[in-house]
Amino acid sequence: MTVADTTAWWSTAITRTAPGEIELRGYPIEELIGKLDFVSAIWLLTRGSLPTGTQSKLLEAALVASVDHGPQAPSIASARMAATCGVGLNSAMANGINVLGDVHGGAGQQCVALLNDLVDTAARDERDLASIAAEVVADYRSRKAFVPGFGHRFHPRDPRRDPLLALVEEAVEAGELAGDHLRAGLAVEAALKPPMNIDGITAIIYAELGIAPELARGYFVLARSVGILAHAWEETGTGRRVKGPLPPPLLADYTGEQRRAYP
Amino acid sequence: MTVADTTAWWSTAITRTAPGEIELRGYPIEELIGKLDFVSAIWLLTRGSLPTGTQSKLLEAALVASVDHGPQAPSIASARMAATCGVGLNSAMANGINVLGDVHGGAGQQCVALLNDLVDTAARDERDLASIAAEVVADYRSRKAFVPGFGHRFHPRDPRRDPLLALVEEAVEAGELAGDHLRAGLAVEAALKPPMNIDGITAIIYAELGIAPELARGYFVLARSVGILAHAWEETGTGRRVKGPLPPPLLADYTGEQRRAYP
Amino acid sequence: MTVADTTAWWSTAITRTAPGEIELRGYPIEELIGKLDFVSAIWLLTRGSLPTGTQSKLLEAALVASVDHGPQAPSIASARMAATCGVGLNSAMANGINVLGDVHGGAGQQCVALLNDLVDTAARDERDLASIAAEVVADYRSRKAFVPGFGHRFHPRDPRRDPLLALVEEAVEAGELAGDHLRAGLAVEAALKPPMNIDGITAIIYAELGIAPELARGYFVLARSVGILAHAWEETGTGRRVKGPLPPPLLADYTGEQRRAYP
Amino acid sequence: MTVADTTAWWSTAITRTAPGEIELRGYPIEELIGKLDFVSAIWLLTRGSLPTGTQSKLLEAALVASVDHGPQAPSIASARMAATCGVGLNSAMANGINVLGDVHGGAGQQCVALLNDLVDTAARDERDLASIAAEVVADYRSRKAFVPGFGHRFHPRDPRRDPLLALVEEAVEAGELAGDHLRAGLAVEAALKPPMNIDGITAIIYAELGIAPELARGYFVLARSVGILAHAWEETGTGRRVKGPLPPPLLADYTGEQRRAYP
């Protein structure tokens, strides 16, 4: 082993730095500042090249639509509580982001994978999407599982569905997107009935844009980080210290063993 | 205590949700999607109202300039290692963000506070910024402390300084910014000699925009989250498992007690 | 909904508090202090009752054996880097613990599940463990997957195996443990050849003690938290600031796009 | 730079590993397993040598006393919510630990520092502790600040105080501890009136044992990790998904802008 092995161990194709120089994916940073918008920077860093106008516009809409859904979410509540415990805003944000796991933040990723499967199956087996979607829905129902990206425990109809869907349809009509994943998503919706939610419609966007399922989760995390920051900062402004889930003097119920003597 | 006390305990002025409805700072989300850009959404959620064009443009430039500085940074290295350990991208990002603490991610926040102090002192004592800056620099020097936002251990001149500074100067000349914090920052730079770095020039932007020091850290965290995601995702693509800081079979040096028998 | 619903939402059977009173699983804390040892407290809180002497002794041995394996591990390296970034020791520890995920810290949990499966299969199908183990090993080999808990990329023979195994065998001989999971583990080892590692032998202990797979991971996390704290604290003592994976001025290799102009 | 610089960058005096060998602070791990108790392992790793019986006993009592205080604490609530979000127990624990910051988990550390100051001042200025304590208390009162380690917002008298204090007094009487920090703590309590709480009495223990303030926080984190694990695991057992702070359909109050049209 040589020292070159240790620098190769940390090699990257994202950013090159040298004294006085920073290049992002090859572009000198001084040429980007003031010209490149933030969403295109997100695309550039994560995907390696600059987005087209349609790509940037759709990613932007998906991100804006996902910024927040209020303090009932454990991600937001975790960040707000952390902000009262004597850690920095960064640590409060970390706690909020950390709980965007498979169950709380993973439906979009799972839906991208599902849409990819549907499109691949349709192409491989030369079948129509409606029948494949019906099979998939029947399978989920037999397992009493939720189809990721469809239905919402709170919104009968997610208000983010229609405007995002309109943007996708517009891009498909303009020939900017292939439309396969859009059709797959609509086929599932038709078979399932509960309309697609924010995770479903953004999954269509991410899948149409060729974004891998796991990276789609990453984009959702970036978007929700905005709400997490906003809530942590709002909580900071209250001056509360050590905020728990219930206002004092309320106590959680105790349901365990009665008082007993230590042997 | 009533149930109303528990919902009041979690009250927020950021987002209102009702079945089928989501409003961000009062704006129905369906009106924002496709129209509001992501940076303006960040401003809206964290500051409560829509930004002007200048405000949005400057925040955008500050964010883009801050997205990444390569895998030497512990925030990036932490996220890359985490991505190989069998946790989700969200958890990898959380680890990166969590270390953007006072020393690694706090210089911008500290510099905003410093600039605010200089401007306040100049106004209160009717003194010129040059003499106040000279005093501040002398004070830091006597304590052998770094002035936050100035000098860089790697870049003799940070390539992000000039283009960001040009944007601020342009906005001041156009009467869109007051310029007090710009002048304060330049006064410190003149007194100190090592030029301002990314933390210093973005601190000028944040201070001119009236952003509180701690929230400025929050914005930096949002920006660097992009690099953190990009690196975690790149590392995921390598397929490595349980990546440590050194390539195997290299081992950290052991400098402790020689082998000894347990009594 | 009433306020009682909100306190019930947070109900617990672990700890009862009232002004001047704290009971852990029913035992007044003042009776435990100075009498209950720490490992028994871990058992009491997580399992609901006091352990027998054998249970406590075996859990203690498993915990002590798992405290550390040096700074090459990403969990330890993450905590050490965090300790230089201006966050508290608690946050440094959180980062270390957070990466003990499925790949870095999950082998023990997976091995407990595997041993449970083997024992259940043997009982249900009235088969001998050797043939079941041979099938399992063949299955893993066909998938080119590692059998969790066996083999070690660094130790030809894990020095923690023999002393822990001796403790288990002793307890089985004394009739304190049933021994089924021990026999299952030895059957896998015999079929596989690479000897069991720390994850495998502690999995035997946890499985023999009736500890659920996921909780077994929790115990490993508690144990490794000791090493994580020790390393974070040692790093704090160096006074380093913003420690990356490579000593400056070393830089990670850049393997990406050559410098290109922004269009 | 050579490869030796990179292995030196990660050097440690805690653990030595070689193929087939693991030594903790010089002791071969196979000699420790089954003999060394877990609390002594904590001491060994963090302090470098084996504890005396008194040291181990006092640290054990401090740890046991600190394991849990119920789900109202944000650390516990954070871990419980995380456990419902589709992340591993390790990540749930990380979130709980991460909020043990200066305000939620730092009082013990601050109290150790305060006791050290009192003892140092008494020695340096040859003054009695009572008058120094009175001054300190008056200073905190004038700043309307809480003296860390004294009083409790829930317990008029913390039930953990007396049994821990008795153990310290016993060790002082036996000549095992110097007793200076005990006397300092009692002097503050006498001057302040609200009795010391768990942070105050464990701070006396840690200070008497010569443990640095920040490491004292680390020990508290280790202890509370037990409660964090127990609660995360209990929550896992409920099968809840995406648990927020309020039971559905309760919503946080919205106190912000009325609905308004996007311009």
PDB file of N, CA and C in Angstrom, chain B residues 49-86:
ATOM      1  N   SER B  49     -42.642  35.123   4.205  1.00  0.00           N
ATOM      2  CA  SER B  49     -43.228  35.827   3.067  1.00  0.00           C
ATOM      3  C   SER B  49     -42.393  35.557   1.832  1.00  0.00           C
ATOM      4  N   LEU B  50     -42.892  35.962   0.685  1.00  0.00           N
ATOM      5  CA  LEU B  50     -42.165  35.728  -0.560  1.00  0.00           C
ATOM      6  C   LEU B  50     -40.991  36.689  -0.678  1.00  0.00           C
ATOM      7  N   PRO B  51     -39.878  36.239  -1.246  1.00  0.00           N
ATOM      8  CA  PRO B  51     -38.719  37.125  -1.402  1.00  0.00           C
ATOM      9  C   PRO B  51     -38.900  38.038  -2.620  1.00  0.00           C
ATOM     10  N   THR B  52     -38.175  39.134  -2.608  1.00  0.00           N
ATOM     11  CA  THR B  52     -38.067  39.932  -3.829  1.00  0.00           C
ATOM     12  C   THR B  52     -37.113  39.203  -4.780  1.00  0.00           C
ATOM     13  N   GLY B  53     -37.046  39.701  -5.992  1.00  0.00           N
ATOM     14  CA  GLY B  53     -36.134  39.087  -6.950  1.00  0.00           C
ATOM     15  C   GLY B  53     -34.686  39.147  -6.487  1.00  0.00           C
ATOM     16  N   THR B  54     -34.295  40.265  -5.939  1.00  0.00           N
ATOM     17  CA  THR B  54     -32.912  40.394  -5.455  1.00  0.00           C
ATOM     18  C   THR B  54     -32.638  39.450  -4.299  1.00  0.00           C
ATOM     19  N   GLN B  55     -33.597  39.374  -3.377  1.00  0.00           N
ATOM     20  CA  GLN B  55     -33.409  38.477  -2.231  1.00  0.00           C
ATOM     21  C   GLN B  55     -33.262  37.034  -2.701  1.00  0.00           C
ATOM     22  N   SER B  56     -34.107  36.625  -3.603  1.00  0.00           N
ATOM     23  CA  SER B  56     -34.059  35.255  -4.095  1.00  0.00           C
ATOM     24  C   SER B  56     -32.764  34.987  -4.854  1.00  0.00           C
ATOM     25  N   LYS B  57     -32.359  35.955  -5.658  1.00  0.00           N
ATOM     26  CA  LYS B  57     -31.149  35.780  -6.467  1.00  0.00           C
ATOM     27  C   LYS B  57     -29.905  35.663  -5.589  1.00  0.00           C
ATOM     28  N   LEU B  58     -29.831  36.479  -4.552  1.00  0.00           N
ATOM     29  CA  LEU B  58     -28.659  36.431  -3.674  1.00  0.00           C
ATOM     30  C   LEU B  58     -28.635  35.161  -2.838  1.00  0.00           C
ATOM     31  N   LEU B  59     -29.806  34.779  -2.324  1.00  0.00           N
ATOM     32  CA  LEU B  59     -29.836  33.530  -1.565  1.00  0.00           C
ATOM     33  C   LEU B  59     -29.455  32.367  -2.477  1.00  0.00           C
ATOM     34  N   GLU B  60     -29.962  32.382  -3.694  1.00  0.00           N
ATOM     35  CA  GLU B  60     -29.641  31.307  -4.641  1.00  0.00           C
ATOM     36  C   GLU B  60     -28.128  31.229  -4.887  1.00  0.00           C
ATOM     37  N   ALA B  61     -27.515  32.372  -5.102  1.00  0.00           N
ATOM     38  CA  ALA B  61     -26.072  32.374  -5.359  1.00  0.00           C
ATOM     39  C   ALA B  61     -25.288  31.853  -4.147  1.00  0.00           C
ATOM     40  N   ALA B  62     -25.725  32.249  -2.953  1.00  0.00           N
ATOM     41  CA  ALA B  62     -25.042  31.785  -1.737  1.00  0.00           C
ATOM     42  C   ALA B  62     -25.182  30.275  -1.591  1.00  0.00           C
ATOM     43  N   LEU B  63     -26.355  29.768  -1.894  1.00  0.00           N
ATOM     44  CA  LEU B  63     -26.579  28.323  -1.768  1.00  0.00           C
ATOM     45  C   LEU B  63     -25.752  27.551  -2.793  1.00  0.00           C
ATOM     46  N   VAL B  64     -25.810  27.999  -4.037  1.00  0.00           N
ATOM     47  CA  VAL B  64     -25.067  27.297  -5.091  1.00  0.00           C
ATOM     48  C   VAL B  64     -23.567  27.285  -4.770  1.00  0.00           C
ATOM     49  N   ALA B  65     -23.066  28.397  -4.261  1.00  0.00           N
ATOM     50  CA  ALA B  65     -21.632  28.493  -3.965  1.00  0.00           C
ATOM     51  C   ALA B  65     -21.193  27.538  -2.863  1.00  0.00           C
ATOM     52  N   SER B  66     -22.151  27.085  -2.066  1.00  0.00           N
ATOM     53  CA  SER B  66     -21.813  26.332  -0.849  1.00  0.00           C
ATOM     54  C   SER B  66     -22.078  24.837  -0.955  1.00  0.00           C
ATOM     55  N   VAL B  67     -22.421  24.337  -2.116  1.00  0.00           N
ATOM     56  CA  VAL B  67     -22.897  22.945  -2.190  1.00  0.00           C
ATOM     57  C   VAL B  67     -21.852  21.882  -1.857  1.00  0.00           C
ATOM     58  N   ASP B  68     -20.581  22.149  -2.177  1.00  0.00           N
ATOM     59  CA  ASP B  68     -19.615  21.078  -1.932  1.00  0.00           C
ATOM     60  C   ASP B  68     -18.192  21.615  -1.915  1.00  0.00           C
ATOM     61  N   HIS B  69     -17.337  20.919  -1.178  1.00  0.00           N
ATOM     62  CA  HIS B  69     -15.911  21.197  -1.207  1.00  0.00           C
ATOM     63  C   HIS B  69     -15.095  19.915  -1.132  1.00  0.00           C
ATOM     64  N   GLY B  70     -15.688  18.827  -1.576  1.00  0.00           N
ATOM     65  CA  GLY B  70     -14.920  17.594  -1.689  1.00  0.00           C
ATOM     66  C   GLY B  70     -14.927  16.708  -0.459  1.00  0.00           C
ATOM     67  N   PRO B  71     -14.450  15.457  -0.647  1.00  0.00           N
ATOM     68  CA  PRO B  71     -14.576  14.419   0.385  1.00  0.00           C
ATOM     69  C   PRO B  71     -13.575  14.492   1.519  1.00  0.00           C
ATOM     70  N   GLN B  72     -12.694  15.496   1.506  1.00  0.00           N
ATOM     71  CA  GLN B  72     -11.821  15.639   2.678  1.00  0.00           C
ATOM     72  C   GLN B  72     -12.599  16.111   3.894  1.00  0.00           C
ATOM     73  N   ALA B  73     -13.679  16.838   3.650  1.00  0.00           N
ATOM     74  CA  ALA B  73     -14.460  17.385   4.764  1.00  0.00           C
ATOM     75  C   ALA B  73     -15.088  16.247   5.566  1.00  0.00           C
ATOM     76  N   PRO B  74     -15.029  16.317   6.898  1.00  0.00           N
ATOM     77  CA  PRO B  74     -15.621  15.236   7.702  1.00  0.00           C
ATOM     78  C   PRO B  74     -17.115  15.046   7.446  1.00  0.00           C
ATOM     79  N   SER B  75     -17.819  16.113   7.095  1.00  0.00           N
ATOM     80  CA  SER B  75     -19.254  15.956   6.795  1.00  0.00           C
ATOM     81  C   SER B  75     -19.447  15.031   5.598  1.00  0.00           C
ATOM     82  N   ILE B  76     -18.662  15.245   4.575  1.00  0.00           N
ATOM     83  CA  ILE B  76     -18.782  14.418   3.374  1.00  0.00           C
ATOM     84  C   ILE B  76     -18.266  13.004   3.643  1.00  0.00           C
ATOM     85  N   ALA B  77     -17.121  12.916   4.281  1.00  0.00           N
ATOM     86  CA  ALA B  77     -16.560  11.590   4.559  1.00  0.00           C
ATOM     87  C   ALA B  77     -17.503  10.776   5.440  1.00  0.00           C
ATOM     88  N   SER B  78     -18.131  11.433   6.409  1.00  0.00           N
ATOM     89  CA  SER B  78     -19.074  10.721   7.284  1.00  0.00           C
ATOM     90  C   SER B  78     -20.242  10.162   6.490  1.00  0.00           C
ATOM     91  N   ALA B  79     -20.763  10.969   5.574  1.00  0.00           N
ATOM     92  CA  ALA B  79     -21.906  10.513   4.777  1.00  0.00           C
ATOM     93  C   ALA B  79     -21.506   9.363   3.853  1.00  0.00           C
ATOM     94  N   ARG B  80     -20.318   9.450   3.288  1.00  0.00           N
ATOM     95  CA  ARG B  80     -19.856   8.383   2.390  1.00  0.00           C
ATOM     96  C   ARG B  80     -19.665   7.080   3.155  1.00  0.00           C
ATOM     97  N   MET B  81     -19.050   7.163   4.327  1.00  0.00           N
ATOM     98  CA  MET B  81     -18.882   5.933   5.112  1.00  0.00           C
ATOM     99  C   MET B  81     -20.242   5.361   5.492  1.00  0.00           C
ATOM    100  N   ALA B  82     -21.143   6.222   5.920  1.00  0.00           N
ATOM    101  CA  ALA B  82     -22.473   5.757   6.338  1.00  0.00           C
ATOM    102  C   ALA B  82     -23.184   5.029   5.204  1.00  0.00           C
ATOM    103  N   ALA B  83     -22.966   5.525   3.981  1.00  0.00           N
ATOM    104  CA  ALA B  83     -23.660   4.929   2.829  1.00  0.00           C
ATOM    105  C   ALA B  83     -23.228   3.485   2.567  1.00  0.00           C
ATOM    106  N   THR B  84     -22.162   3.054   3.209  1.00  0.00           N
ATOM    107  CA  THR B  84     -21.671   1.684   3.012  1.00  0.00           C
ATOM    108  C   THR B  84     -22.042   0.750   4.168  1.00  0.00           C
ATOM    109  N   CYS B  85     -22.812   1.268   5.107  1.00  0.00           N
ATOM    110  CA  CYS B  85     -23.029   0.543   6.363  1.00  0.00           C
ATOM    111  C   CYS B  85     -24.411  -0.077   6.489  1.00  0.00           C
ATOM    112  N   GLY B  86     -25.231   0.023   5.424  1.00  0.00           N
ATOM    113  CA  GLY B  86     -26.548  -0.589   5.523  1.00  0.00           C
ATOM    114  C   GLY B  86     -27.589   0.288   6.182  1.00  0.00           C
TER     115      GLY B  86
END
